[in-house]
Structure formats: structure tokens, C-alpha cells
Short mmCIF file of C-alpha atoms in Angstrom, two decimals:
data_model
loop_
_atom_site.label_atom_id
_atom_site.label_comp_id
_atom_site.label_asym_id
_atom_site.label_seq_id
_atom_site.Cartn_x
_atom_site.Cartn_y
_atom_site.Cartn_z
CA MET A 270 18.85 -2.95 19.12
CA PRO A 271 17.35 -6.11 17.65
CA ILE A 272 18.58 -5.84 14.08
CA ASN A 273 16.22 -8.48 12.78
CA LYS A 274 13.19 -6.33 13.60
CA ASN A 275 14.28 -3.94 10.89
CA GLU A 276 14.54 -6.64 8.22
CA ALA A 277 10.81 -6.94 7.48
CA ASN A 278 11.10 -5.72 3.88
CA LYS A 279 14.47 -7.25 3.17
CA ARG A 280 13.16 -10.41 1.56
CA LEU A 281 11.05 -8.23 -0.74
CA ILE A 282 13.99 -6.06 -1.79
CA GLU A 283 16.04 -9.19 -2.45
CA LYS A 284 13.22 -10.64 -4.55
CA ILE A 285 12.82 -7.61 -6.78
CA ASN A 286 16.59 -7.16 -7.08
CA ALA A 287 17.04 -10.82 -8.05
CA VAL A 288 14.40 -10.55 -10.79
CA GLU A 289 15.88 -7.28 -12.05
CA ASP A 290 19.44 -8.69 -12.06
CA SER A 291 18.27 -11.70 -14.08
CA TYR A 292 16.80 -9.46 -16.76
CA PRO A 293 18.52 -7.33 -19.43
CA LYS A 294 16.37 -4.24 -18.70
CA LYS A 295 16.19 -2.17 -15.51
CA PHE A 296 12.73 -1.81 -14.00
CA SER A 297 11.12 1.60 -13.55
CA ASN A 298 10.18 2.87 -10.10
CA THR A 299 6.49 2.56 -10.89
CA GLN A 300 7.03 -1.08 -11.95
CA LYS A 301 8.94 -1.80 -8.76
CA ILE A 302 6.26 -0.19 -6.62
CA LEU A 303 3.47 -2.09 -8.40
CA LEU A 304 5.34 -5.38 -7.88
CA THR A 305 6.14 -4.89 -4.20
CA THR A 306 3.54 -2.66 -2.55
CA ASP A 307 1.37 -4.02 0.22
CA GLY A 308 -1.20 -1.38 -0.60
CA SER A 309 -4.02 -1.39 -3.14
CA ILE A 310 -2.94 -1.58 -6.81
CA THR A 311 -6.26 -0.15 -7.95
CA ALA A 312 -5.71 2.87 -5.74
CA ILE A 313 -2.31 3.46 -7.36
CA LEU A 314 -3.68 3.08 -10.90
CA ASP A 315 -6.64 5.32 -9.99
CA VAL A 316 -4.23 8.05 -9.00
CA LEU A 317 -1.89 7.62 -11.99
CA TYR A 318 -4.57 7.40 -14.70
CA GLY A 319 -7.67 8.93 -13.22
CA LYS A 320 -10.25 6.42 -12.12
CA ILE A 321 -9.64 3.10 -13.88
CA THR A 322 -12.18 0.42 -14.74
CA LEU A 323 -12.25 -3.29 -14.16
CA THR A 324 -13.81 -5.77 -16.57
CA THR A 325 -14.51 -9.30 -15.44
CA LEU A 326 -13.40 -11.80 -18.06
CA GLU A 327 -14.48 -14.92 -16.20
CA GLN A 328 -16.01 -15.55 -12.81
CA HIS A 329 -17.39 -18.75 -11.35
CA PHE A 330 -17.47 -20.98 -8.29
CA GLU A 331 -15.60 -24.25 -8.35
CA ASP A 332 -14.31 -27.00 -6.08
CA ALA A 333 -10.75 -26.31 -4.98
CA THR A 334 -8.24 -28.49 -6.82
CA GLU A 335 -5.06 -29.76 -5.21
CA GLU A 336 -3.32 -26.68 -6.61
CA SER A 337 -5.84 -23.97 -5.74
CA ALA A 338 -6.52 -25.48 -2.29
CA LYS A 339 -2.85 -25.01 -1.47
CA LEU A 340 -2.87 -21.36 -2.60
CA VAL A 341 -5.67 -20.39 -0.22
CA ASN A 342 -5.06 -23.01 2.46
CA VAL A 343 -8.38 -24.88 2.29
CA ASN A 344 -9.25 -28.53 1.74
CA VAL A 345 -9.43 -29.99 -1.76
CA GLY A 346 -13.11 -29.80 -2.78
CA ASP A 347 -13.91 -26.68 -0.72
CA GLU A 348 -15.81 -24.09 -2.73
CA VAL A 349 -13.69 -21.25 -4.13
CA ASN A 350 -14.51 -18.28 -6.30
CA PHE A 351 -12.33 -18.00 -9.39
CA ARG A 352 -12.11 -14.56 -10.99
CA GLU A 353 -10.15 -13.35 -14.01
CA ILE A 354 -10.20 -9.62 -14.64
CA ILE A 355 -8.53 -6.86 -16.62
CA MET A 356 -7.96 -3.38 -15.21
CA HIS A 357 -8.06 -0.77 -17.95
CA LYS A 358 -8.29 2.95 -18.62
CA ASP A 359 -10.79 3.32 -21.44
CA ASP A 360 -9.41 1.10 -24.24
CA GLU A 361 -5.98 0.69 -22.72
CA ASN A 362 -5.51 -2.57 -20.84
CA LEU A 363 -3.21 -2.07 -17.85
CA ILE A 364 -3.05 -5.04 -15.51
CA TYR A 365 -4.47 -8.56 -15.72
CA ALA A 366 -5.33 -10.36 -12.50
CA VAL A 367 -6.60 -13.76 -11.47
CA SER A 368 -7.81 -14.66 -7.99
CA TYR A 369 -9.02 -17.54 -5.85
CA ILE A 370 -11.24 -16.77 -2.89
CA PRO A 371 -12.50 -19.40 -0.44
CA ILE A 372 -16.23 -18.83 -0.08
CA LYS A 373 -16.37 -19.96 3.53
CA ARG A 374 -14.26 -16.96 4.58
CA LEU A 375 -16.47 -14.35 2.90
CA THR A 376 -19.45 -12.49 4.29
CA ASP A 377 -22.57 -12.65 2.11
CA GLU A 378 -22.23 -8.96 1.32
CA ILE A 379 -18.70 -9.28 -0.04
CA CYS A 380 -19.58 -12.46 -1.88
CA SER A 381 -22.44 -10.77 -3.69
CA ASP A 382 -20.26 -7.78 -4.65
CA LEU A 383 -17.67 -10.16 -6.06
CA VAL A 384 -20.24 -11.95 -8.18
CA ARG A 385 -22.52 -9.17 -9.30
CA ALA A 386 -20.32 -6.31 -10.27
CA ASP A 387 -16.99 -5.30 -11.71
CA ILE A 388 -15.55 -4.03 -8.45
CA PRO A 389 -11.82 -4.33 -7.75
CA ILE A 390 -10.97 -6.32 -4.64
CA GLY A 391 -9.11 -3.36 -3.11
CA ARG A 392 -12.26 -1.27 -3.37
CA ILE A 393 -14.43 -4.04 -1.90
CA LEU A 394 -12.11 -4.30 1.12
CA LYS A 395 -12.21 -0.53 1.51
CA ASN A 396 -16.00 -0.31 1.21
CA TYR A 397 -16.50 -2.86 4.00
CA HIS A 398 -13.69 -1.49 6.20
CA ILE A 399 -11.93 -4.87 6.16
CA GLU A 400 -8.73 -4.92 8.22
CA SER A 401 -6.13 -7.09 6.56
CA ARG A 402 -2.51 -7.50 5.65
CA ARG A 403 -0.86 -8.53 2.40
CA GLU A 404 1.99 -10.97 1.98
CA ILE A 405 3.85 -11.08 -1.31
CA ASN A 406 4.71 -14.67 -2.26
CA ASN A 407 6.58 -14.38 -5.57
CA ILE A 408 7.77 -11.80 -8.08
CA TYR A 409 8.79 -13.13 -11.49
CA ILE A 410 8.96 -12.85 -15.27
CA GLU A 411 6.88 -15.13 -17.44
CA LYS A 412 6.02 -15.70 -21.09
CA PRO A 413 2.48 -14.63 -21.97
CA ASN A 414 -0.12 -17.32 -22.62
CA GLU A 415 -2.70 -16.85 -25.35
CA THR A 416 -5.08 -14.84 -23.14
CA LEU A 417 -2.35 -12.39 -22.17
CA GLN A 418 -1.06 -12.09 -25.75
CA LYS A 419 -4.55 -11.16 -26.90
CA LEU A 420 -5.32 -8.78 -24.02
CA PHE A 421 -2.09 -6.84 -24.39
CA ASN A 422 -1.58 -7.44 -28.11
CA THR A 423 2.05 -8.46 -27.59
CA THR A 424 4.24 -11.53 -27.18
CA GLU A 425 6.75 -9.71 -24.96
CA ASP A 426 7.70 -10.90 -21.49
CA MET A 427 5.34 -10.23 -18.60
CA LEU A 428 6.13 -9.04 -15.07
CA ALA A 429 4.08 -10.89 -12.49
CA ARG A 430 3.60 -11.30 -8.78
CA ASP A 431 1.32 -13.29 -6.56
CA TYR A 432 0.30 -12.51 -3.02
CA VAL A 433 -2.27 -13.28 -0.39
CA ILE A 434 -4.59 -11.01 1.55
CA ILE A 435 -4.86 -12.22 5.13
CA HIS A 436 -7.88 -11.45 7.30
CA LYS A 437 -8.55 -12.83 10.79
CA LYS A 438 -5.30 -14.81 10.45
CA GLU A 439 -6.59 -16.76 7.44
CA ILE A 440 -6.07 -16.37 3.71
CA LEU A 441 -9.01 -14.39 2.35
CA MET A 442 -7.72 -14.16 -1.21
CA TRP A 443 -4.88 -15.34 -3.41
CA ILE A 444 -4.17 -12.93 -6.24
CA LYS A 445 -1.82 -12.96 -9.23
CA GLU A 446 -1.23 -9.73 -11.17
CA VAL A 447 0.49 -9.52 -14.56
CA PHE A 448 1.52 -6.75 -16.96
CA PRO A 449 3.86 -6.48 -19.98
CA VAL A 450 7.47 -5.57 -19.20
CA SER A 451 7.22 -2.41 -21.34
CA TYR A 452 4.28 -1.03 -19.33
CA PHE A 453 4.64 1.63 -16.60
CA THR A 454 8.17 2.44 -17.75
CA LYS A 455 7.36 6.07 -18.43
CA VAL A 456 4.34 6.85 -16.27
CA MET B 217 -24.63 -2.17 -10.78
CA PRO B 218 -24.26 -0.07 -7.64
CA ILE B 219 -22.06 2.70 -9.00
CA ASN B 220 -21.20 4.04 -5.58
CA LYS B 221 -19.35 0.82 -4.68
CA ASN B 222 -16.76 1.70 -7.28
CA GLU B 223 -16.14 5.16 -5.85
CA ALA B 224 -13.94 4.09 -2.94
CA ASN B 225 -10.83 5.90 -4.21
CA LYS B 226 -12.63 8.83 -5.75
CA ARG B 227 -12.32 11.14 -2.79
CA LEU B 228 -8.59 10.41 -2.81
CA ILE B 229 -8.19 11.20 -6.50
CA GLU B 230 -10.12 14.42 -6.00
CA LYS B 231 -7.89 15.37 -3.08
CA ILE B 232 -4.63 14.90 -4.93
CA ASN B 233 -6.01 16.58 -8.07
CA ALA B 234 -7.21 19.57 -6.05
CA VAL B 235 -3.78 20.01 -4.44
CA GLU B 236 -2.04 19.62 -7.81
CA ASP B 237 -4.39 22.10 -9.51
CA SER B 238 -3.72 24.67 -6.80
CA TYR B 239 0.03 24.43 -7.38
CA PRO B 240 2.17 25.76 -10.24
CA LYS B 241 4.09 22.45 -10.63
CA LYS B 242 2.76 19.05 -11.66
CA PHE B 243 3.45 16.23 -9.22
CA SER B 244 5.47 13.19 -10.26
CA ASN B 245 3.93 9.72 -10.17
CA THR B 246 6.15 8.72 -7.28
CA GLN B 247 5.02 11.81 -5.34
CA LYS B 248 1.38 11.00 -6.04
CA ILE B 249 1.82 7.40 -4.99
CA LEU B 250 3.61 8.42 -1.77
CA LEU B 251 0.80 10.86 -0.93
CA THR B 252 -2.09 8.48 -1.61
CA THR B 253 -1.04 4.88 -1.04
CA ASP B 254 -2.70 2.83 1.66
CA GLY B 255 0.39 0.64 1.76
CA SER B 256 3.61 1.05 3.69
CA ILE B 257 5.74 4.09 2.78
CA THR B 258 8.86 2.47 4.22
CA ALA B 259 8.34 -0.53 1.95
CA ILE B 260 8.19 1.78 -1.08
CA LEU B 261 11.31 3.72 -0.03
CA ASP B 262 13.09 0.44 0.73
CA VAL B 263 12.47 -0.72 -2.81
CA LEU B 264 13.35 2.60 -4.47
CA TYR B 265 16.54 3.30 -2.50
CA GLY B 266 17.64 -0.03 -1.13
CA LYS B 267 16.93 -0.47 2.55
CA ILE B 268 16.41 2.93 4.17
CA THR B 269 17.03 3.90 7.78
CA LEU B 270 14.92 5.67 10.35
CA THR B 271 16.31 7.99 12.99
CA THR B 272 14.16 9.00 15.93
CA LEU B 273 14.43 12.74 16.58
CA GLU B 274 12.10 12.80 19.59
CA GLN B 275 10.03 10.22 21.38
CA HIS B 276 8.15 10.47 24.63
CA PHE B 277 4.88 9.73 26.37
CA GLU B 278 2.51 12.57 27.15
CA ASP B 279 -1.07 13.28 28.15
CA ALA B 280 -3.31 13.80 25.15
CA THR B 281 -4.14 17.45 24.59
CA GLU B 282 -7.45 18.62 23.19
CA GLU B 283 -5.84 18.54 19.75
CA SER B 284 -4.02 15.19 19.89
CA ALA B 285 -6.95 13.48 21.63
CA LYS B 286 -9.11 14.35 18.64
CA LEU B 287 -6.58 12.96 16.16
CA VAL B 288 -6.55 9.51 17.74
CA ASN B 289 -10.04 9.56 19.23
CA VAL B 290 -9.19 9.24 22.92
CA ASN B 291 -10.05 11.34 25.96
CA VAL B 292 -8.03 14.42 26.83
CA GLY B 293 -5.41 13.27 29.35
CA ASP B 294 -5.13 9.71 28.03
CA GLU B 295 -1.52 8.64 27.58
CA VAL B 296 -0.19 8.88 24.04
CA ASN B 297 3.20 8.20 22.52
CA PHE B 298 4.59 11.09 20.50
CA ARG B 299 7.26 10.24 17.94
CA GLU B 300 9.12 12.43 15.48
CA ILE B 301 11.34 10.63 12.99
CA ILE B 302 13.30 11.10 9.79
CA MET B 303 13.58 8.39 7.13
CA HIS B 304 16.88 8.63 5.29
CA LYS B 305 19.19 6.78 2.94
CA ASP B 306 22.69 7.27 4.37
CA ASP B 307 23.08 11.08 4.64
CA GLU B 308 20.10 11.91 2.45
CA ASN B 309 16.96 12.80 4.40
CA LEU B 310 13.86 11.58 2.55
CA ILE B 311 10.67 11.84 4.57
CA TYR B 312 9.87 13.38 7.95
CA ALA B 313 7.06 11.90 10.01
CA VAL B 314 5.34 12.65 13.28
CA SER B 315 2.91 10.31 15.01
CA TYR B 316 0.56 10.00 17.97
CA ILE B 317 -0.22 6.55 19.31
CA PRO B 318 -2.65 5.91 22.17
CA ILE B 319 -0.87 3.60 24.59
CA LYS B 320 -4.00 1.80 25.69
CA ARG B 321 -4.42 0.31 22.22
CA LEU B 322 -0.90 -1.12 21.99
CA THR B 323 0.37 -4.50 23.07
CA ASP B 324 3.43 -4.42 25.37
CA GLU B 325 5.56 -5.89 22.59
CA ILE B 326 4.72 -3.18 20.09
CA CYS B 327 5.04 -0.50 22.74
CA SER B 328 8.54 -1.62 23.61
CA ASP B 329 9.60 -1.72 19.94
CA LEU B 330 8.30 1.82 19.50
CA VAL B 331 10.28 3.08 22.45
CA ARG B 332 13.48 1.13 22.23
CA ALA B 333 14.48 1.12 18.63
CA ASP B 334 14.44 3.03 15.37
CA ILE B 335 11.88 0.80 13.68
CA PRO B 336 9.44 2.22 11.14
CA ILE B 337 5.80 1.70 12.06
CA GLY B 338 5.14 -0.19 8.82
CA ARG B 339 7.81 -2.69 9.76
CA ILE B 340 6.47 -3.03 13.31
CA LEU B 341 2.99 -3.83 11.97
CA LYS B 342 4.50 -6.34 9.56
CA ASN B 343 6.63 -8.02 12.21
CA TYR B 344 3.62 -8.60 14.46
CA HIS B 345 1.26 -9.56 11.61
CA ILE B 346 -1.11 -6.74 12.53
CA GLU B 347 -4.19 -6.59 10.34
CA SER B 348 -5.23 -3.02 9.72
CA ARG B 349 -6.49 -0.49 7.23
CA ARG B 350 -5.34 3.03 6.48
CA GLU B 351 -7.52 6.05 5.94
CA ILE B 352 -6.02 9.17 4.41
CA ASN B 353 -7.38 12.30 6.08
CA ASN B 354 -5.69 15.17 4.27
CA ILE B 355 -3.18 15.89 1.50
CA TYR B 356 -1.74 19.40 1.39
CA ILE B 357 1.11 21.82 0.82
CA GLU B 358 2.67 23.65 3.74
CA LYS B 359 5.52 26.00 4.51
CA PRO B 360 8.39 24.32 6.38
CA ASN B 361 8.87 25.12 10.04
CA GLU B 362 12.37 25.47 11.47
CA THR B 363 12.79 21.73 12.07
CA LEU B 364 11.89 20.90 8.47
CA GLN B 365 14.08 23.69 7.09
CA LYS B 366 17.05 22.29 8.96
CA LEU B 367 16.38 18.65 8.15
CA PHE B 368 15.99 19.23 4.43
CA ASN B 369 18.23 22.30 4.22
CA THR B 370 15.64 24.23 2.23
CA THR B 371 12.86 26.75 2.63
CA GLU B 372 10.85 25.40 -0.28
CA ASP B 373 7.24 24.23 0.04
CA MET B 374 6.52 20.84 1.55
CA LEU B 375 4.08 18.15 0.42
CA ALA B 376 2.30 16.57 3.35
CA ARG B 377 -0.41 14.13 4.23
CA ASP B 378 -1.90 12.77 7.39
CA TYR B 379 -3.69 9.48 7.87
CA VAL B 380 -4.78 7.01 10.50
CA ILE B 381 -4.06 3.32 10.84
CA ILE B 382 -7.15 1.53 12.09
CA HIS B 383 -6.95 -1.75 13.96
CA LYS B 384 -9.86 -3.57 15.62
CA LYS B 385 -12.08 -0.67 14.52
CA GLU B 386 -10.12 1.86 16.56
CA ILE B 387 -7.42 4.35 15.66
CA LEU B 388 -4.08 2.73 16.43
CA MET B 389 -1.96 5.56 15.08
CA TRP B 390 -2.22 9.02 13.60
CA ILE B 391 0.66 9.82 11.28
CA LYS B 392 1.74 12.89 9.34
CA GLU B 393 4.40 12.56 6.64
CA VAL B 394 6.20 15.49 4.98
CA PHE B 395 8.76 15.94 2.21
CA PRO B 396 10.00 18.86 0.07
CA VAL B 397 8.11 19.47 -3.16
CA SER B 398 11.28 18.92 -5.23
CA TYR B 399 11.83 15.40 -3.81
CA PHE B 400 10.86 12.22 -5.68
CA THR B 401 10.42 14.13 -8.90
CA LYS B 402 13.00 12.09 -10.75
CA VAL B 403 13.21 8.79 -8.90
#
């Protein structure tokens, strides 16, 4: 039996274990699932909290910089959509996310949904029956910047991950998700 | 704003809530996530338990019956792969699954992995970079048959769901997953 064929999630387990080992607190199962799943985060939050809401904090088109071009594998100067959102249940902020999406890989329909309305990316993919796969790049702990401190009203450490959604063998979206280390410890 | 575009997970929330309401016990968050996620179940178990193992209980090719043909949307008599597996961590059985896969929609590579080795379907899709989407059909409670009673050494109720994995707009796999109602209540 080709052992290596069973190792597909191993890198992911090693990543989450390495982050957990480097930190004084153990992570909860919900935290671990949120940081490693290749499924929709919105769908998980929807089920845990009842339907959650997304508020767009910032959304615009821009020319890809050296940094963002690398994240979504386009040329510097290619047009990308930048979106910064907060997922919340009523007044309770749950997860912050930022994304880069190369415009040239979007259909007009999806593009207009992204721009016009507060629809989570997972729901957009589901609505248009997009077949895709997700690849987790990094899982890590970071200090909150000013935006995160305000959104979550805390200076505590944040758990974060970034990943790409791949469609037709190209990167459709790069997404980073962040939440405070004390969140999802009891739910 | 087109409200209906934000309703993509609503049917799913309603399903899990309806099952929970019909039952004397509340479900744990891990149970709810396992029953509703559109991500890989193996990946979640891998992260919760450390890498888990799959043992194939039965695996063969057969002609699609009226019933199985409907599940995977092929003609009666078309060749399908039937697989019955148990996911376990060492001696602890965790989740039982049964699947039907129409052979005509598989590449030779995937087909041979299915037949030759105890590889979870989520890992096979990941290894071959298959882009897909999952659609949950049903979430329900059922009484264990003899196989389940033996595997889990209990006669208690089982939580179950069935879903399809869609690839190139066709059903690649129909899968049913089952576990005892007392499992994943504390993890």
C-alpha cells in the first residue's frame, strides 16, 4: 500500500500541532476545526450560532502589488478585488477576514455579488455551484493591529490562517481569517 | 440587496435544527459540524484525534440497482463501486461510511486507489487535486442495524447524513456517514 497516499492531511496536523505547542494554552476542538477545515467557515458559524451576518468594512478594486500579486498568482498591476469583512452574530463580532480576488478569473455574476452585497464567499460559491478546492497555506498566532483591537475590543493574541480557493486549476481567491484566541473555546 | 443570495446555508440549518428538536438530547457543536460541513470529515477527525485510520469492511463492483442508480444519477445496470468502511483511531471506531461511486466518472488512477488501499475519499480527492462541491441531502437519526451494533458495540440511536460529491456537474460519489448519538459529545 502506498503509504504516502494517506498523508494528505499530515502537513495540516503538523501545522496546527506546531502552533499549539508553541503556545501556553491548548486550542479547543472548534478552534482547531475552524483553523484547518477545507469546508466553508460561514456554514460552520451558521450552524453554531444560527444564521450569521457579514458586514463589509472595505471593498475596492486595485492594481495588484508585488505582495498581493504573489498571493493570487497574477502579474503585478493586474486588477484585484480587495475585501475586508467581519462575520458577526447580531452585535457579537466572530471572525475577521480579508481577501484578494483577481478580477480576470471571476464571472460577471460573481463579481457583481462581491461588490454589491454583504454575501460571504462560501455562500457565493454555493449559489453558483462553483466546484473548487481549498489549500491551507499558513496557521499562526499574531498580535492584533488597530483594526482588530477595535473590532474585538481586546489586545489579546489572535489565531489566524490564510488559504487559497482553487478553481479551474487557478487561484480564485486568497483569504485570511482571524479571531481572538479566547473565542470559540466554549462553543 | 437580494436576500435570497444569503440563504445558501439556511436549508442546512433548518435540517439540523429539525433533527435536534425532534430528539430529547441537544447535539454538541462537533456533532453539528460533522453532520453539516461541506469539508472533509477525515480532515476534521485527523485534527481532533491525530491521524485516523480507515479500514475497508467491504468493497466490490456491482450493477446499479433501481435504488443505487437514483442515488448517483446513472442508469440501472451501470457499474458502480460499493464501499463500506470504518474510520477509527487505533481500536476506537469513530464513523462508519458507505458509498456508491459510478465507475464511468472515475479516472483509472482514482479507481485503483479506491480498490487497492484503505484511503479515505477526502484524501483521494486531495491527492489528485479534484475540484468539487458537496451537497448534503439528508440529516437524520436511525436505529442501528446489526453491522452498526457490532462495530460500535451499542444499540443506541445513530446520527446519520448522506450527501453527494459533485465533480464536472455530475455526481462523483454518494456517501452516507453514521455514528452513535453519544459520540463526539465531549471532544
